[in-house]
Coordinates of C-alpha atoms and ligand atoms in Angstrom, one line a residue:
Chain A
M1 CA 51.7 139.3 101.5
S2 CA 49.8 136.0 101.8
G3 CA 49.6 136.0 98.0
C4 CA 53.4 136.2 97.9
T5 CA 54.0 133.3 100.3
R6 CA 51.5 131.3 98.3
I7 CA 53.7 131.8 95.3
L8 CA 56.9 131.4 97.1
A9 CA 56.1 128.3 99.1
P10 CA 55.9 125.9 96.1
V11 CA 59.1 127.5 94.7
V12 CA 61.0 126.9 97.9
A13 CA 59.6 123.4 98.1
T14 CA 60.7 122.7 94.6
L15 CA 64.1 124.0 95.2
L16 CA 64.4 121.9 98.3
V17 CA 63.4 118.8 96.5
A18 CA 65.7 119.6 93.6
C19 CA 68.6 120.0 96.0
S20 CA 68.0 116.8 98.0
P21 CA 71.0 114.5 97.9
E22 CA 71.8 113.0 94.5
G23 CA 68.5 114.2 93.2
A24 CA 67.2 110.7 93.5
D25 CA 63.6 110.0 94.3
P26 CA 63.4 109.4 98.0
L27 CA 62.1 106.0 99.0
P28 CA 58.9 105.8 100.9
E29 CA 59.2 105.5 104.7
P30 CA 59.2 101.9 105.8
Q31 CA 55.9 100.7 107.3
T32 CA 55.6 98.4 110.2
V33 CA 52.8 96.0 111.1
T34 CA 52.3 93.4 113.7
S35 CA 51.2 90.0 112.6
Q36 CA 47.6 89.1 113.2
A37 CA 48.3 86.8 116.1
G38 CA 50.9 89.2 117.5
G39 CA 53.8 86.8 117.2
F40 CA 56.1 88.9 114.9
Q41 CA 56.5 92.3 113.4
A42 CA 57.1 93.0 109.7
R43 CA 58.6 96.2 108.3
W44 CA 58.6 96.7 104.5
Q45 CA 60.0 99.2 102.1
P46 CA 59.4 99.0 98.4
S47 CA 62.1 100.0 96.0
V48 CA 60.0 102.6 94.2
D49 CA 57.6 105.3 95.0
P50 CA 54.8 105.4 94.1
L51 CA 54.1 101.7 93.6
P52 CA 53.9 101.2 89.8
L53 CA 50.8 99.8 88.1
N54 CA 51.5 96.6 86.1
D55 CA 55.3 96.8 86.4
S56 CA 57.6 94.7 88.4
F57 CA 59.2 96.1 91.6
D58 CA 61.2 94.8 94.5
A59 CA 61.0 95.4 98.3
T60 CA 63.0 94.9 101.5
L61 CA 61.4 93.2 104.4
W62 CA 62.6 93.1 108.0
L63 CA 61.1 90.6 110.4
S64 CA 61.4 90.7 114.2
T65 CA 59.9 89.0 117.2
G66 CA 56.9 90.7 118.6
A67 CA 58.0 90.5 122.2
N68 CA 61.6 91.8 122.3
G69 CA 62.1 93.0 118.7
L70 CA 64.9 90.6 117.9
P71 CA 65.5 89.9 114.2
I72 CA 64.1 86.7 112.9
E73 CA 66.8 85.1 110.9
G74 CA 66.6 82.2 108.4
A75 CA 62.8 82.5 108.4
R76 CA 60.5 80.4 106.3
I77 CA 58.3 83.0 104.7
S78 CA 56.0 83.2 101.7
V79 CA 55.1 86.5 100.2
D80 CA 52.2 87.3 97.9
C81 CA 49.9 90.1 97.0
R82 CA 46.1 89.8 96.7
M83 CA 43.3 91.9 95.4
P84 CA 40.4 91.0 97.8
A85 CA 37.7 92.8 95.8
H86 CA 38.5 90.9 92.7
R87 CA 39.3 87.6 94.4
H88 CA 42.7 87.1 92.8
G89 CA 46.4 87.3 93.5
M90 CA 49.4 88.2 91.6
L91 CA 50.2 86.4 88.4
Q92 CA 53.7 85.6 89.3
E93 CA 55.6 84.2 92.3
V94 CA 58.0 86.5 94.1
E95 CA 61.6 85.4 94.8
V96 CA 62.7 85.9 98.4
S97 CA 66.4 85.9 99.4
D98 CA 67.6 86.0 103.0
E99 CA 70.1 88.9 103.5
G100 CA 70.8 88.0 107.1
Q101 CA 69.9 89.8 110.4
G102 CA 66.2 89.5 109.8
R103 CA 66.4 91.3 106.4
Y104 CA 64.8 89.8 103.3
R105 CA 64.9 90.9 99.7
V106 CA 61.6 90.3 97.8
L107 CA 62.0 90.3 94.0
G108 CA 59.3 90.4 91.4
L109 CA 56.2 92.0 92.9
L110 CA 53.8 93.0 90.2
C111 CA 50.3 94.4 90.8
H112 CA 48.7 94.2 87.4
M113 CA 45.4 96.0 88.1
P114 CA 44.6 99.4 89.7
G115 CA 43.0 99.3 93.2
H116 CA 43.4 97.9 96.7
W117 CA 45.9 95.1 97.1
V118 CA 47.1 93.3 100.3
L119 CA 50.7 92.3 100.7
Q120 CA 50.7 89.1 102.8
V121 CA 53.8 87.8 104.6
D122 CA 53.3 84.3 106.0
L123 CA 55.9 83.2 108.5
T124 CA 56.1 79.6 109.4
R125 CA 57.8 78.6 112.7
G126 CA 57.4 75.0 113.6
A127 CA 53.8 74.0 113.2
V128 CA 52.5 77.6 113.3
T129 CA 52.1 79.9 110.3
E130 CA 51.3 83.5 111.1
R131 CA 50.3 86.3 108.7
A132 CA 51.2 90.0 108.7
Q133 CA 49.6 92.1 106.0
F134 CA 50.0 95.5 104.5
D135 CA 47.5 97.5 102.5
L136 CA 48.7 98.8 99.2
V137 CA 46.9 101.2 96.8
I138 CA 47.9 101.0 93.2
E139 CA 46.7 103.9 91.1
Chain B
M1 CA 73.6 142.6 98.0
K2 CA 71.6 144.5 95.4
L3 CA 72.5 142.0 92.8
S4 CA 71.2 139.1 94.8
Q5 CA 68.0 141.0 95.7
G6 CA 67.6 141.6 92.0
I7 CA 68.0 137.9 91.3
A8 CA 65.6 136.9 94.0
G9 CA 63.1 139.3 92.5
L10 CA 63.5 137.8 89.1
V11 CA 63.0 134.3 90.5
V12 CA 59.8 135.4 92.1
V13 CA 58.6 137.0 88.9
A14 CA 59.5 134.0 86.9
A15 CA 57.9 131.7 89.3
S16 CA 54.6 133.7 89.4
V17 CA 54.6 133.7 85.6
L18 CA 55.0 129.9 85.6
L19 CA 52.3 129.5 88.1
L20 CA 50.0 131.8 86.2
V21 CA 50.6 129.9 83.0
D22 CA 50.3 126.5 84.6
R23 CA 46.8 126.8 85.8
T24 CA 45.6 123.6 84.2
E25 CA 44.4 120.7 86.3
P26 CA 46.9 117.8 86.3
M27 CA 45.8 115.2 83.8
N28 CA 43.9 112.2 85.1
P29 CA 46.7 109.6 85.6
A30 CA 44.6 106.8 84.1
L31 CA 44.3 108.9 81.0
A32 CA 47.9 109.9 80.9
R33 CA 48.9 106.2 81.0
L34 CA 46.9 105.5 77.8
S35 CA 49.2 107.6 75.6
P36 CA 51.6 107.8 73.9
L37 CA 52.5 104.4 72.7
P38 CA 56.2 104.2 73.8
P39 CA 59.0 103.4 71.3
T40 CA 59.3 99.8 70.2
P41 CA 60.9 97.9 73.1
L42 CA 64.2 96.1 72.6
D43 CA 64.1 92.3 72.6
P44 CA 67.4 91.0 73.9
T45 CA 66.2 87.4 73.5
N46 CA 66.4 88.0 69.7
R47 CA 69.8 89.0 68.6
W48 CA 68.4 89.8 65.1
A49 CA 65.4 91.8 66.3
D50 CA 66.6 95.0 64.7
D51 CA 68.9 93.7 62.0
A52 CA 67.8 95.1 58.6
R53 CA 68.6 91.8 56.9
A54 CA 66.5 89.8 59.3
V55 CA 63.6 92.3 58.8
R56 CA 63.9 91.7 55.1
L57 CA 64.0 87.9 55.3
G58 CA 61.1 87.9 57.8
H59 CA 59.1 90.3 55.6
W60 CA 59.6 87.9 52.7
L61 CA 58.8 84.7 54.8
F62 CA 55.6 86.2 56.2
F63 CA 54.1 86.3 52.7
D64 CA 55.7 83.0 51.4
P65 CA 53.4 80.0 51.2
R66 CA 56.4 77.7 51.0
L67 CA 56.4 77.8 54.8
S68 CA 53.3 75.4 54.6
L69 CA 53.3 71.8 53.7
D70 CA 51.5 72.0 50.4
A71 CA 52.8 75.6 49.7
S72 CA 49.2 76.9 49.9
V73 CA 49.2 78.9 53.2
S74 CA 51.4 81.8 54.3
C75 CA 51.2 83.8 57.5
A76 CA 49.4 86.5 55.5
T77 CA 46.7 84.1 54.5
C78 CA 45.3 84.5 58.0
H79 CA 47.0 87.8 58.9
D80 CA 45.9 89.7 55.9
P81 CA 47.2 93.3 55.9
A82 CA 43.9 94.5 54.3
L83 CA 42.0 93.2 57.3
A84 CA 44.3 94.7 60.0
F85 CA 46.4 91.5 59.8
T86 CA 43.4 89.2 60.6
D87 CA 41.2 87.0 58.4
G88 CA 37.8 88.4 59.2
K89 CA 36.5 85.0 60.4
P90 CA 35.3 83.9 63.9
L91 CA 37.7 80.9 63.9
A92 CA 40.8 80.6 61.8
E93 CA 40.5 78.2 58.9
T94 CA 43.1 77.0 56.4
L95 CA 44.1 73.3 56.4
G96 CA 41.5 72.8 59.2
V97 CA 39.3 74.9 61.5
G98 CA 40.9 76.1 64.7
I99 CA 39.3 76.9 68.0
R100 CA 40.2 80.6 68.2
K101 CA 39.9 83.9 66.3
T102 CA 43.0 85.2 64.4
P103 CA 44.2 88.3 66.3
T104 CA 45.9 91.2 64.7
I105 CA 49.7 91.5 64.5
L106 CA 49.6 95.3 64.7
N107 CA 51.4 96.5 67.8
T108 CA 51.9 93.0 69.2
V109 CA 55.5 94.0 69.7
H110 CA 54.2 95.7 72.8
S111 CA 52.9 92.4 74.2
R112 CA 54.1 90.6 77.3
W113 CA 52.6 87.3 76.2
L114 CA 51.5 86.1 72.7
F115 CA 48.4 84.1 71.8
W116 CA 45.0 84.4 73.5
D117 CA 46.3 82.1 76.2
G118 CA 49.8 83.6 76.3
R119 CA 51.6 80.3 75.5
A120 CA 54.5 82.1 73.9
D121 CA 56.5 84.9 75.5
S122 CA 58.1 86.5 72.4
L123 CA 57.2 87.1 68.8
W124 CA 59.9 84.8 67.6
A125 CA 58.7 81.9 69.9
Q126 CA 55.2 82.5 68.7
A127 CA 56.1 82.4 65.0
T128 CA 57.3 78.8 65.3
E129 CA 53.9 77.5 66.3
P130 CA 51.5 78.1 63.3
I131 CA 54.1 76.6 60.9
E132 CA 53.8 73.2 62.6
N133 CA 50.1 73.5 63.5
P134 CA 48.3 70.8 61.4
L135 CA 45.2 73.0 61.2
E136 CA 47.2 76.0 60.0
M137 CA 50.3 75.5 57.9
G138 CA 50.8 71.7 58.5
M139 CA 54.6 71.8 58.2
D140 CA 57.3 70.2 60.3
R141 CA 60.6 71.7 61.1
L142 CA 62.6 69.0 59.3
A143 CA 60.6 69.3 56.1
L144 CA 61.0 73.1 56.4
A145 CA 64.7 72.8 56.7
H146 CA 64.9 70.6 53.7
R147 CA 62.8 73.0 51.8
V148 CA 64.9 76.0 52.7
L149 CA 68.0 74.0 51.5
A150 CA 66.3 73.2 48.2
E151 CA 65.0 76.7 47.4
T152 CA 68.0 78.7 46.4
D153 CA 66.6 82.2 47.2
L154 CA 65.6 81.1 50.7
R155 CA 68.9 79.3 51.4
E156 CA 71.0 82.2 50.3
A157 CA 69.0 84.7 52.4
Y158 CA 69.1 82.3 55.4
E159 CA 72.8 81.5 55.2
V160 CA 74.0 85.1 54.7
L161 CA 72.4 86.0 58.0
F162 CA 72.5 82.9 60.2
G163 CA 75.4 80.8 58.7
P164 CA 75.2 77.3 57.2
L165 CA 72.1 75.2 57.5
P166 CA 72.4 71.9 59.4
E167 CA 74.0 69.0 57.5
L168 CA 70.7 68.0 56.0
H169 CA 72.2 65.9 53.2
R170 CA 73.1 63.3 55.8
S171 CA 69.7 61.7 55.4
E172 CA 70.5 59.0 58.0
R173 CA 70.7 61.7 60.6
F174 CA 68.1 64.2 59.3
P175 CA 64.8 62.5 58.3
A176 CA 62.5 64.1 55.7
H177 CA 59.8 64.8 58.4
A178 CA 60.2 65.2 62.1
R179 CA 59.0 67.4 64.9
P180 CA 58.4 67.1 68.7
I181 CA 54.8 66.4 69.6
P182 CA 54.7 66.2 73.4
N183 CA 51.0 65.1 73.6
D184 CA 51.2 62.5 70.8
P185 CA 54.6 60.7 71.1
G186 CA 53.4 57.9 68.9
H187 CA 53.0 60.1 65.8
S188 CA 55.4 59.3 63.0
H189 CA 56.9 62.8 63.2
A190 CA 57.4 62.5 66.9
V191 CA 59.0 59.0 66.6
A192 CA 61.4 60.3 63.9
W193 CA 62.3 63.3 66.1
A194 CA 63.0 61.1 69.1
G195 CA 65.2 59.0 66.9
M196 CA 67.5 61.9 66.0
N197 CA 70.6 62.6 68.1
E198 CA 70.6 65.4 70.6
Q199 CA 73.0 67.6 68.7
D200 CA 71.1 67.3 65.4
R201 CA 67.8 68.1 67.1
E202 CA 69.5 71.2 68.6
S203 CA 70.8 72.3 65.2
V204 CA 67.4 72.0 63.7
N205 CA 65.8 73.8 66.6
R206 CA 68.3 76.6 66.2
F207 CA 67.4 76.8 62.5
Y208 CA 63.7 76.9 63.4
A209 CA 64.2 79.5 66.1
N210 CA 66.2 81.6 63.6
L211 CA 63.3 81.7 61.1
G212 CA 61.1 82.8 64.0
K213 CA 63.5 85.5 64.9
A214 CA 63.5 86.8 61.3
L215 CA 59.7 86.8 61.2
A216 CA 59.7 88.6 64.5
A217 CA 62.1 91.3 63.1
Y218 CA 59.5 92.0 60.4
E219 CA 56.5 92.0 62.8
R220 CA 58.3 94.6 64.9
Q221 CA 57.7 97.0 62.0
L222 CA 53.9 96.6 62.2
V223 CA 53.2 99.4 64.6
R224 CA 50.3 101.9 64.2
A225 CA 50.4 104.7 66.7
D226 CA 49.6 108.4 66.8
A227 CA 45.8 107.9 66.9
P228 CA 43.4 110.8 67.6
L229 CA 43.5 109.8 71.3
D230 CA 47.3 110.3 71.3
R231 CA 47.0 113.7 69.6
Y232 CA 44.2 114.6 72.1
V233 CA 46.4 113.6 75.1
A234 CA 49.4 115.4 73.7
A235 CA 47.4 118.6 73.3
M236 CA 46.0 118.3 76.8
A237 CA 49.5 117.8 78.2
A238 CA 50.6 121.0 76.4
G239 CA 47.9 122.9 78.2
D240 CA 45.1 122.9 75.6
T241 CA 42.0 122.1 77.6
E242 CA 40.1 121.3 74.4
G243 CA 42.7 118.6 73.5
G244 CA 43.2 120.3 70.1
G245 CA 39.8 119.2 69.0
H246 CA 41.1 115.7 68.2
L247 CA 38.2 114.0 69.9
S248 CA 34.5 114.7 69.1
A249 CA 32.2 115.7 71.9
S250 CA 30.8 112.2 71.8
A251 CA 34.2 110.5 71.9
K252 CA 35.1 112.7 74.8
R253 CA 32.1 111.5 76.7
G254 CA 33.0 108.0 75.7
L255 CA 36.5 108.5 77.1
E256 CA 35.0 109.7 80.4
L257 CA 32.9 106.5 80.6
F258 CA 35.9 104.4 79.7
L259 CA 37.9 105.8 82.5
G260 CA 35.0 106.2 84.9
R261 CA 31.7 104.4 85.3
G262 CA 32.6 101.8 82.6
N263 CA 35.5 100.6 84.6
C264 CA 37.3 99.7 81.4
T265 CA 40.8 100.7 82.6
T266 CA 40.6 98.1 85.3
C267 CA 41.9 95.8 82.5
H268 CA 42.4 98.0 79.4
S269 CA 45.1 100.1 81.1
G270 CA 48.5 101.2 79.7
P271 CA 49.5 102.6 76.3
T272 CA 48.1 99.6 74.3
L273 CA 44.9 99.8 76.3
S274 CA 45.6 96.4 77.6
D275 CA 47.2 95.3 80.9
L276 CA 48.9 92.6 78.7
E277 CA 47.5 89.9 81.1
F278 CA 44.5 87.6 81.3
H279 CA 40.9 87.7 82.5
N280 CA 37.8 85.6 82.4
N281 CA 35.1 87.8 80.8
Q282 CA 32.6 84.9 80.7
V283 CA 32.1 85.6 77.0
P284 CA 29.2 83.4 75.7
T285 CA 30.2 80.4 73.7
A286 CA 29.1 80.2 70.1
D287 CA 26.8 77.2 70.8
G288 CA 25.6 78.4 74.2
R289 CA 27.2 75.4 76.0
P290 CA 29.6 75.7 78.9
P291 CA 33.0 76.8 77.8
T292 CA 35.7 74.1 77.4
D293 CA 38.7 76.3 76.4
P294 CA 41.1 76.3 79.4
G295 CA 42.7 79.5 78.1
R296 CA 45.5 80.8 80.4
F297 CA 45.5 77.8 82.7
E298 CA 46.9 75.7 79.8
G299 CA 48.8 78.7 78.3
A300 CA 50.8 79.3 81.5
R301 CA 51.9 75.7 81.7
L302 CA 52.8 75.6 78.0
V303 CA 54.9 78.8 78.0
K304 CA 56.9 77.5 81.0
A305 CA 57.6 74.2 79.2
N306 CA 58.3 75.9 75.8
P307 CA 61.9 75.2 74.7
F308 CA 61.7 78.5 72.8
N309 CA 60.9 80.6 75.8
G310 CA 63.0 83.5 77.1
A311 CA 64.8 81.2 79.6
G312 CA 65.6 78.5 77.1
A313 CA 68.7 77.6 75.1
Y314 CA 67.6 79.5 72.0
S315 CA 67.0 82.7 73.8
D316 CA 69.8 85.2 73.3
D317 CA 69.3 86.5 76.8
N318 CA 68.4 83.5 78.9
Q319 CA 69.5 85.0 82.2
G320 CA 67.7 88.3 81.7
P321 CA 64.3 89.8 82.6
A322 CA 62.5 87.7 80.0
A323 CA 63.8 84.6 81.7
A324 CA 62.8 85.8 85.2
R325 CA 59.3 86.5 83.9
V326 CA 58.7 83.0 82.6
R327 CA 60.4 81.5 85.7
R328 CA 58.2 83.4 88.1
L329 CA 54.9 82.8 86.3
K330 CA 52.3 81.1 88.3
T331 CA 50.3 78.2 86.8
D332 CA 47.5 77.9 89.3
S333 CA 43.9 77.1 88.3
M334 CA 42.9 80.8 88.6
G335 CA 43.8 81.0 85.0
W336 CA 41.1 78.6 83.8
G337 CA 39.0 80.3 81.1
E338 CA 41.1 83.5 81.1
F339 CA 42.1 85.1 77.8
K340 CA 44.5 87.9 77.0
T341 CA 43.1 91.4 77.3
P342 CA 43.3 92.6 73.7
S343 CA 44.8 95.9 72.8
L344 CA 42.0 98.3 71.8
R345 CA 44.2 100.2 69.3
N346 CA 43.2 99.7 65.7
L347 CA 40.0 97.8 66.4
A348 CA 38.1 98.9 63.3
G349 CA 39.4 96.5 60.6
R350 CA 39.6 93.4 62.7
A351 CA 36.0 92.1 63.4
P352 CA 34.7 89.8 64.7
Y353 CA 35.8 90.2 68.3
F354 CA 36.6 88.1 71.4
H355 CA 38.8 85.0 71.5
A356 CA 36.5 82.8 69.4
G357 CA 35.0 85.6 67.3
Q358 CA 31.8 85.5 69.4
M359 CA 30.8 89.1 68.6
A360 CA 30.3 90.2 65.0
D361 CA 30.9 93.9 65.7
L362 CA 31.8 96.5 68.3
E363 CA 28.1 97.2 69.0
S364 CA 27.7 93.6 70.1
V365 CA 30.8 93.8 72.3
L366 CA 29.4 96.9 74.0
H367 CA 26.0 95.2 74.3
F368 CA 27.7 92.4 76.1
Y369 CA 29.4 94.7 78.6
S370 CA 26.1 96.5 79.1
T371 CA 24.0 93.4 79.9
L372 CA 26.4 90.5 80.4
E373 CA 23.7 88.6 78.4
G374 CA 24.6 84.9 78.0
A375 CA 27.6 85.2 80.3
S376 CA 29.1 81.8 80.5
G377 CA 29.2 81.5 84.3
Q378 CA 32.0 81.6 86.7
S379 CA 33.4 79.3 89.4
H380 CA 33.9 80.6 92.9
H381 CA 37.7 80.9 92.7
Q382 CA 37.7 83.1 89.7
E383 CA 38.2 86.8 89.3
N384 CA 35.1 88.9 89.8
V385 CA 35.1 92.3 88.1
L386 CA 32.5 92.7 85.4
R387 CA 29.1 94.1 86.3
P388 CA 26.4 94.9 83.8
L389 CA 26.8 98.6 82.9
H390 CA 23.3 99.2 81.7
L391 CA 24.5 101.6 79.0
S392 CA 22.0 103.9 77.4
A393 CA 21.9 104.2 73.6
E394 CA 23.7 107.5 73.8
E395 CA 26.4 106.1 76.1
T396 CA 26.9 103.1 73.7
A397 CA 27.3 105.5 70.8
D398 CA 29.8 107.6 72.9
L399 CA 31.9 104.6 73.9
L400 CA 31.9 103.5 70.2
G401 CA 33.0 106.9 69.2
F402 CA 35.9 106.7 71.7
L403 CA 36.9 103.2 70.5
L404 CA 37.1 104.4 67.0
S405 CA 39.4 107.2 68.0
L406 CA 42.1 104.6 68.6
E407 CA 43.0 104.1 65.0
G408 CA 46.7 104.8 64.5
R409 CA 48.3 106.3 61.4
P410 CA 48.2 103.8 58.5
L411 CA 51.3 101.6 58.0
D412 CA 53.8 102.4 55.3
P413 CA 52.3 100.3 52.5
F414 CA 55.7 98.8 51.9
W415 CA 55.0 96.4 54.8
N416 CA 51.6 95.3 53.4
S417 CA 52.9 93.0 50.7
A418 CA 56.0 90.9 50.0
P419 CA 59.3 92.8 49.3
P420 CA 61.1 92.3 45.9
Q421 CA 63.4 89.5 47.2
P422 CA 64.1 87.7 50.5
S423 CA 67.6 89.1 50.9
L424 CA 69.0 92.6 51.1
D425 CA 72.3 91.3 49.8
R426 CA 71.1 90.1 46.5
R427 CA 69.9 92.7 44.0
P428 CA 66.8 91.9 41.8
Ligands
CU501 CU1 42.0 92.7 90.1

């Protein structure tokens, strides 16, 4: 009996995945972090799953205020990825476009080495720049 | 009811058979990424990349010394097919001695950047440089255009493909010698170039880019894949845990080291066994002095400024991905002293190794990775990856065995020498 479910479970799972809408790979769940000083929240969702090694990908970023969760529109942000253990960043600059209502499109992320990367979002408001960061693992 | 039960039963049986058969462990993803070499990628920046007539003209030009000033040097002088398209020397030497080792051309169609410092972003842009390098072929684009006009075989082959040459007979507009030299504007060639009108300069640049595109079309043929490693990975993927016996026991241990403790796939990842990018390996200089070659730092700046880059007027896709890549490229000082990670396919025939031919053989390369002996130092803001591996003699032999399992099938010998004539449209 248990042997049978062991065999069936993956079959059912496979069928379920195969039948998911449009058969497209589902995008990863968006992840949310609070900036280091607590001033804003960033949510990000890459356009691919898993994150590719050494190949360009894009992402969507949502920014909101820490206190009441209002979207931050027209933000001055800079986005980069770094590999702390190797003391280097990405080899190319990303291109960020403002899609309104606190949503930003980030084009041209590229993590060229396997390992631990940190995606950094620096938001500048007035004289203050605050950082939110996400941990990424590229395999 | 009965029928659907029967079907359900069949599904279960089929699934269990599948599960029984598929007992193999999933392949290490780092290994799976090394093979196979994918098909030759398209190059939308070169409209003639896959045109048979361009392949023929480029094939001819590659072996034709008339591309050099005194008709003594061809591309093949340094990129000799008998030496895996290299020259066997630590530093290239023809009209003068250069500062870097001649790399192979095999499989360079899979590159992201060309040259050790990546100062070109396509094969066709790359091909324009050696022709005008005073230490290599010593030509200038005006003299080359006049020469192609004068040599009937070249002119016919050129014009049938690309249309008429510029109006070179108008000598008041087209000097005998001219080329842009950004870092030496007082040079007579640079002065002559600056004296030409914009449109004429463009028509000469177009001619020059076209020759590059023909040379690139030929170089795209120079692929050697299907190495023992590829056959091994294919056999593993098909469920043969022995990998079809395509790697010796020693080479298999070498592969484990390459993927594991040796950390080699941190940089030598992907199907060319290169990340196609740049690192500072602190390779000792030949004279033991501190390194002076800026490598990628200068290369990144140069490729962005190169009028023949993927975003430029001579690119046949200057709004596409190639343009975005060069537009987004960073030029920060991180790149100082970094050189391109070479592909490790087809290593055997192309000694010496490293960007200035610092290592005479693969044993010396592995000795360096084992000890970092003579490492040329590193400044605080640079990448920090290599650690001495302290390889035993057996481990060194195993890694060597693995590196030698990356030799692809030999090229069709047709590509190893000049074809019968420069044009497909003219019979011998
Ligand atoms: Cu790194």
